[in-house]
Amino acid sequence: MIQLPPQLRILVAIEAADFRRGIDGLCRLCRDRLSSDPFSGAVFAFRNRSGTAIKLLVYDGQGFWLCQKRLSRGKFQHWPSAGQDGPGQRRLLAHELQLLLVGGDPGATHAAPQWRPIAP
């Protein structure tokens, strides 16, 4: 399991991405569709068209990390829908991304709310 600190900024692309794209192609999606800087240190999450795989892209100050999870059976049933976070994207909290990665529904989580905002 990937460790995600609570102060991490996480952006999920609402629309499916072409998974033939590598780091450079996903960086272009970050700029064009999500209107975000891929060098910002945020984690960007993408899903393939069939819903069987997720890719995470993050810049750590030295280079990019590209992680992929492909399910051996089934699909990721609960993908976030459009929110008010920007064009084609939705912000998630770290625990919501953890739920998404194990096939859960981040919108149905009943976790305690964050008691104070953490400045980016």
JSON list of C-alpha atoms in Angstrom, two decimals:
[
{"chain": "A", "resi": 1, "resn": "MET", "atom": "CA", "xyz": [0.00, 0.00, 0.00]},
{"chain": "A", "resi": 2, "resn": "ILE", "atom": "CA", "xyz": [1.22, 3.49, -0.81]},
{"chain": "A", "resi": 3, "resn": "GLN", "atom": "CA", "xyz": [1.62, 5.85, 2.14]},
{"chain": "A", "resi": 4, "resn": "LEU", "atom": "CA", "xyz": [-0.11, 9.18, 1.53]},
{"chain": "A", "resi": 5, "resn": "PRO", "atom": "CA", "xyz": [0.36, 12.00, 4.06]},
{"chain": "A", "resi": 6, "resn": "PRO", "atom": "CA", "xyz": [-2.83, 13.93, 4.89]},
{"chain": "A", "resi": 7, "resn": "GLN", "atom": "CA", "xyz": [-1.44, 17.27, 3.66]},
{"chain": "A", "resi": 8, "resn": "LEU", "atom": "CA", "xyz": [-0.84, 15.90, 0.15]},
{"chain": "A", "resi": 9, "resn": "ARG", "atom": "CA", "xyz": [-2.76, 17.61, -2.66]},
{"chain": "A", "resi": 10, "resn": "ILE", "atom": "CA", "xyz": [-4.55, 14.98, -4.78]},
{"chain": "A", "resi": 11, "resn": "LEU", "atom": "CA", "xyz": [-6.30, 15.68, -8.09]},
{"chain": "A", "resi": 12, "resn": "VAL", "atom": "CA", "xyz": [-8.34, 13.03, -9.90]},
{"chain": "A", "resi": 13, "resn": "ALA", "atom": "CA", "xyz": [-9.05, 13.31, -13.63]},
{"chain": "A", "resi": 14, "resn": "ILE", "atom": "CA", "xyz": [-12.77, 12.76, -14.16]},
{"chain": "A", "resi": 15, "resn": "GLU", "atom": "CA", "xyz": [-12.49, 11.59, -17.76]},
{"chain": "A", "resi": 16, "resn": "ALA", "atom": "CA", "xyz": [-10.71, 8.38, -18.71]},
{"chain": "A", "resi": 17, "resn": "ALA", "atom": "CA", "xyz": [-7.15, 8.65, -20.01]},
{"chain": "A", "resi": 18, "resn": "ASP", "atom": "CA", "xyz": [-5.42, 6.75, -22.78]},
{"chain": "A", "resi": 19, "resn": "PHE", "atom": "CA", "xyz": [-3.08, 4.41, -20.87]},
{"chain": "A", "resi": 20, "resn": "ARG", "atom": "CA", "xyz": [-0.68, 4.14, -23.77]},
{"chain": "A", "resi": 21, "resn": "ARG", "atom": "CA", "xyz": [0.54, 7.52, -22.54]},
{"chain": "A", "resi": 22, "resn": "GLY", "atom": "CA", "xyz": [3.60, 7.60, -20.37]},
{"chain": "A", "resi": 23, "resn": "ILE", "atom": "CA", "xyz": [4.93, 10.33, -18.10]},
{"chain": "A", "resi": 24, "resn": "ASP", "atom": "CA", "xyz": [5.17, 12.99, -20.82]},
{"chain": "A", "resi": 25, "resn": "GLY", "atom": "CA", "xyz": [1.67, 12.31, -22.14]},
{"chain": "A", "resi": 26, "resn": "LEU", "atom": "CA", "xyz": [0.13, 12.41, -18.66]},
{"chain": "A", "resi": 27, "resn": "CYS", "atom": "CA", "xyz": [1.98, 15.67, -17.92]},
{"chain": "A", "resi": 28, "resn": "ARG", "atom": "CA", "xyz": [0.34, 17.14, -21.00]},
{"chain": "A", "resi": 29, "resn": "LEU", "atom": "CA", "xyz": [-3.07, 15.97, -19.71]},
{"chain": "A", "resi": 30, "resn": "CYS", "atom": "CA", "xyz": [-2.34, 17.70, -16.40]},
{"chain": "A", "resi": 31, "resn": "ARG", "atom": "CA", "xyz": [-1.67, 20.96, -18.20]},
{"chain": "A", "resi": 32, "resn": "ASP", "atom": "CA", "xyz": [-4.37, 20.76, -20.89]},
{"chain": "A", "resi": 33, "resn": "ARG", "atom": "CA", "xyz": [-7.35, 19.08, -19.24]},
{"chain": "A", "resi": 34, "resn": "LEU", "atom": "CA", "xyz": [-6.75, 19.72, -15.56]},
{"chain": "A", "resi": 35, "resn": "SER", "atom": "CA", "xyz": [-5.16, 23.19, -15.89]},
{"chain": "A", "resi": 36, "resn": "SER", "atom": "CA", "xyz": [-2.56, 22.16, -13.30]},
{"chain": "A", "resi": 37, "resn": "ASP", "atom": "CA", "xyz": [1.21, 22.18, -13.14]},
{"chain": "A", "resi": 38, "resn": "PRO", "atom": "CA", "xyz": [2.56, 18.61, -13.07]},
{"chain": "A", "resi": 39, "resn": "PHE", "atom": "CA", "xyz": [5.70, 19.92, -11.30]},
{"chain": "A", "resi": 40, "resn": "SER", "atom": "CA", "xyz": [3.64, 21.17, -8.33]},
{"chain": "A", "resi": 41, "resn": "GLY", "atom": "CA", "xyz": [4.16, 18.02, -6.24]},
{"chain": "A", "resi": 42, "resn": "ALA", "atom": "CA", "xyz": [0.48, 17.12, -6.31]},
{"chain": "A", "resi": 43, "resn": "VAL", "atom": "CA", "xyz": [-0.58, 13.54, -6.97]},
{"chain": "A", "resi": 44, "resn": "PHE", "atom": "CA", "xyz": [-2.58, 13.16, -10.19]},
{"chain": "A", "resi": 45, "resn": "ALA", "atom": "CA", "xyz": [-4.81, 10.09, -10.55]},
{"chain": "A", "resi": 46, "resn": "PHE", "atom": "CA", "xyz": [-6.03, 8.75, -13.90]},
{"chain": "A", "resi": 47, "resn": "ARG", "atom": "CA", "xyz": [-8.29, 5.82, -14.84]},
{"chain": "A", "resi": 48, "resn": "ASN", "atom": "CA", "xyz": [-8.29, 3.88, -18.10]},
{"chain": "A", "resi": 49, "resn": "ARG", "atom": "CA", "xyz": [-11.36, 3.65, -20.34]},
{"chain": "A", "resi": 50, "resn": "SER", "atom": "CA", "xyz": [-12.34, 0.14, -19.26]},
{"chain": "A", "resi": 51, "resn": "GLY", "atom": "CA", "xyz": [-12.05, 1.04, -15.55]},
{"chain": "A", "resi": 52, "resn": "THR", "atom": "CA", "xyz": [-9.63, -1.78, -14.76]},
{"chain": "A", "resi": 53, "resn": "ALA", "atom": "CA", "xyz": [-6.51, 0.31, -14.03]},
{"chain": "A", "resi": 54, "resn": "ILE", "atom": "CA", "xyz": [-5.38, 3.48, -12.27]},
{"chain": "A", "resi": 55, "resn": "LYS", "atom": "CA", "xyz": [-2.19, 5.48, -12.79]},
{"chain": "A", "resi": 56, "resn": "LEU", "atom": "CA", "xyz": [-0.74, 7.94, -10.29]},
{"chain": "A", "resi": 57, "resn": "LEU", "atom": "CA", "xyz": [1.69, 10.64, -11.40]},
{"chain": "A", "resi": 58, "resn": "VAL", "atom": "CA", "xyz": [3.71, 12.77, -8.96]},
{"chain": "A", "resi": 59, "resn": "TYR", "atom": "CA", "xyz": [6.83, 14.93, -9.15]},
{"chain": "A", "resi": 60, "resn": "ASP", "atom": "CA", "xyz": [9.12, 14.62, -6.12]},
{"chain": "A", "resi": 61, "resn": "GLY", "atom": "CA", "xyz": [11.53, 17.48, -6.85]},
{"chain": "A", "resi": 62, "resn": "GLN", "atom": "CA", "xyz": [14.02, 15.29, -8.74]},
{"chain": "A", "resi": 63, "resn": "GLY", "atom": "CA", "xyz": [11.84, 13.46, -11.21]},
{"chain": "A", "resi": 64, "resn": "PHE", "atom": "CA", "xyz": [8.46, 11.91, -11.86]},
{"chain": "A", "resi": 65, "resn": "TRP", "atom": "CA", "xyz": [7.00, 8.79, -10.28]},
{"chain": "A", "resi": 66, "resn": "LEU", "atom": "CA", "xyz": [4.45, 6.87, -12.31]},
{"chain": "A", "resi": 67, "resn": "CYS", "atom": "CA", "xyz": [2.59, 4.13, -10.46]},
{"chain": "A", "resi": 68, "resn": "GLN", "atom": "CA", "xyz": [-0.01, 1.83, -11.98]},
{"chain": "A", "resi": 69, "resn": "LYS", "atom": "CA", "xyz": [-2.48, -0.57, -10.41]},
{"chain": "A", "resi": 70, "resn": "ARG", "atom": "CA", "xyz": [-4.36, -3.00, -12.65]},
{"chain": "A", "resi": 71, "resn": "LEU", "atom": "CA", "xyz": [-7.06, -5.21, -11.19]},
{"chain": "A", "resi": 72, "resn": "SER", "atom": "CA", "xyz": [-6.83, -8.92, -11.96]},
{"chain": "A", "resi": 73, "resn": "ARG", "atom": "CA", "xyz": [-10.65, -9.14, -11.93]},
{"chain": "A", "resi": 74, "resn": "GLY", "atom": "CA", "xyz": [-13.42, -6.59, -11.97]},
{"chain": "A", "resi": 75, "resn": "LYS", "atom": "CA", "xyz": [-13.40, -2.83, -12.34]},
{"chain": "A", "resi": 76, "resn": "PHE", "atom": "CA", "xyz": [-13.05, 0.27, -10.22]},
{"chain": "A", "resi": 77, "resn": "GLN", "atom": "CA", "xyz": [-16.77, 0.86, -9.72]},
{"chain": "A", "resi": 78, "resn": "HIS", "atom": "CA", "xyz": [-16.66, 4.15, -7.84]},
{"chain": "A", "resi": 79, "resn": "TRP", "atom": "CA", "xyz": [-14.86, 6.89, -9.76]},
{"chain": "A", "resi": 80, "resn": "PRO", "atom": "CA", "xyz": [-15.39, 10.49, -8.61]},
{"chain": "A", "resi": 81, "resn": "SER", "atom": "CA", "xyz": [-17.72, 12.59, -10.71]},
{"chain": "A", "resi": 82, "resn": "ALA", "atom": "CA", "xyz": [-17.27, 16.23, -11.61]},
{"chain": "A", "resi": 83, "resn": "GLY", "atom": "CA", "xyz": [-16.98, 18.63, -8.73]},
{"chain": "A", "resi": 84, "resn": "GLN", "atom": "CA", "xyz": [-16.38, 22.33, -8.28]},
{"chain": "A", "resi": 85, "resn": "ASP", "atom": "CA", "xyz": [-12.61, 21.84, -8.14]},
{"chain": "A", "resi": 86, "resn": "GLY", "atom": "CA", "xyz": [-11.86, 22.85, -11.70]},
{"chain": "A", "resi": 87, "resn": "PRO", "atom": "CA", "xyz": [-12.30, 21.67, -15.26]},
{"chain": "A", "resi": 88, "resn": "GLY", "atom": "CA", "xyz": [-12.29, 17.88, -15.51]},
{"chain": "A", "resi": 89, "resn": "GLN", "atom": "CA", "xyz": [-10.88, 17.30, -12.05]},
{"chain": "A", "resi": 90, "resn": "ARG", "atom": "CA", "xyz": [-11.85, 16.54, -8.50]},
{"chain": "A", "resi": 91, "resn": "ARG", "atom": "CA", "xyz": [-9.82, 16.98, -5.33]},
{"chain": "A", "resi": 92, "resn": "LEU", "atom": "CA", "xyz": [-9.59, 14.11, -2.87]},
{"chain": "A", "resi": 93, "resn": "LEU", "atom": "CA", "xyz": [-8.20, 13.74, 0.61]},
{"chain": "A", "resi": 94, "resn": "ALA", "atom": "CA", "xyz": [-5.48, 11.17, 1.25]},
{"chain": "A", "resi": 95, "resn": "HIS", "atom": "CA", "xyz": [-7.82, 8.68, 2.94]},
{"chain": "A", "resi": 96, "resn": "GLU", "atom": "CA", "xyz": [-10.29, 9.00, 0.04]},
{"chain": "A", "resi": 97, "resn": "LEU", "atom": "CA", "xyz": [-7.56, 8.11, -2.48]},
{"chain": "A", "resi": 98, "resn": "GLN", "atom": "CA", "xyz": [-6.63, 5.09, -0.34]},
{"chain": "A", "resi": 99, "resn": "LEU", "atom": "CA", "xyz": [-10.25, 3.93, -0.55]},
{"chain": "A", "resi": 100, "resn": "LEU", "atom": "CA", "xyz": [-10.33, 4.52, -4.28]},
{"chain": "A", "resi": 101, "resn": "LEU", "atom": "CA", "xyz": [-7.18, 2.43, -4.78]},
{"chain": "A", "resi": 102, "resn": "VAL", "atom": "CA", "xyz": [-8.71, -0.58, -3.02]},
{"chain": "A", "resi": 103, "resn": "GLY", "atom": "CA", "xyz": [-11.91, -0.32, -5.06]},
{"chain": "A", "resi": 104, "resn": "GLY", "atom": "CA", "xyz": [-14.01, 1.53, -2.50]},
{"chain": "A", "resi": 105, "resn": "ASP", "atom": "CA", "xyz": [-16.26, 4.55, -2.80]},
{"chain": "A", "resi": 106, "resn": "PRO", "atom": "CA", "xyz": [-14.53, 7.71, -1.54]},
{"chain": "A", "resi": 107, "resn": "GLY", "atom": "CA", "xyz": [-17.85, 9.58, -1.59]},
{"chain": "A", "resi": 108, "resn": "ALA", "atom": "CA", "xyz": [-19.41, 7.19, 0.91]},
{"chain": "A", "resi": 109, "resn": "THR", "atom": "CA", "xyz": [-16.65, 7.34, 3.50]},
{"chain": "A", "resi": 110, "resn": "HIS", "atom": "CA", "xyz": [-17.72, 8.29, 6.99]},
{"chain": "A", "resi": 111, "resn": "ALA", "atom": "CA", "xyz": [-14.31, 9.32, 8.26]},
{"chain": "A", "resi": 112, "resn": "ALA", "atom": "CA", "xyz": [-13.96, 12.08, 10.79]},
{"chain": "A", "resi": 113, "resn": "PRO", "atom": "CA", "xyz": [-13.64, 15.50, 9.15]},
{"chain": "A", "resi": 114, "resn": "GLN", "atom": "CA", "xyz": [-10.29, 17.24, 9.22]},
{"chain": "A", "resi": 115, "resn": "TRP", "atom": "CA", "xyz": [-10.37, 19.48, 12.26]},
{"chain": "A", "resi": 116, "resn": "ARG", "atom": "CA", "xyz": [-8.16, 22.17, 10.81]},
{"chain": "A", "resi": 117, "resn": "PRO", "atom": "CA", "xyz": [-7.22, 23.21, 7.30]},
{"chain": "A", "resi": 118, "resn": "ILE", "atom": "CA", "xyz": [-3.64, 22.44, 6.33]},
{"chain": "A", "resi": 119, "resn": "ALA", "atom": "CA", "xyz": [-2.07, 25.15, 4.22]},
{"chain": "A", "resi": 120, "resn": "PRO", "atom": "CA", "xyz": [-0.38, 23.87, 1.04]}
]
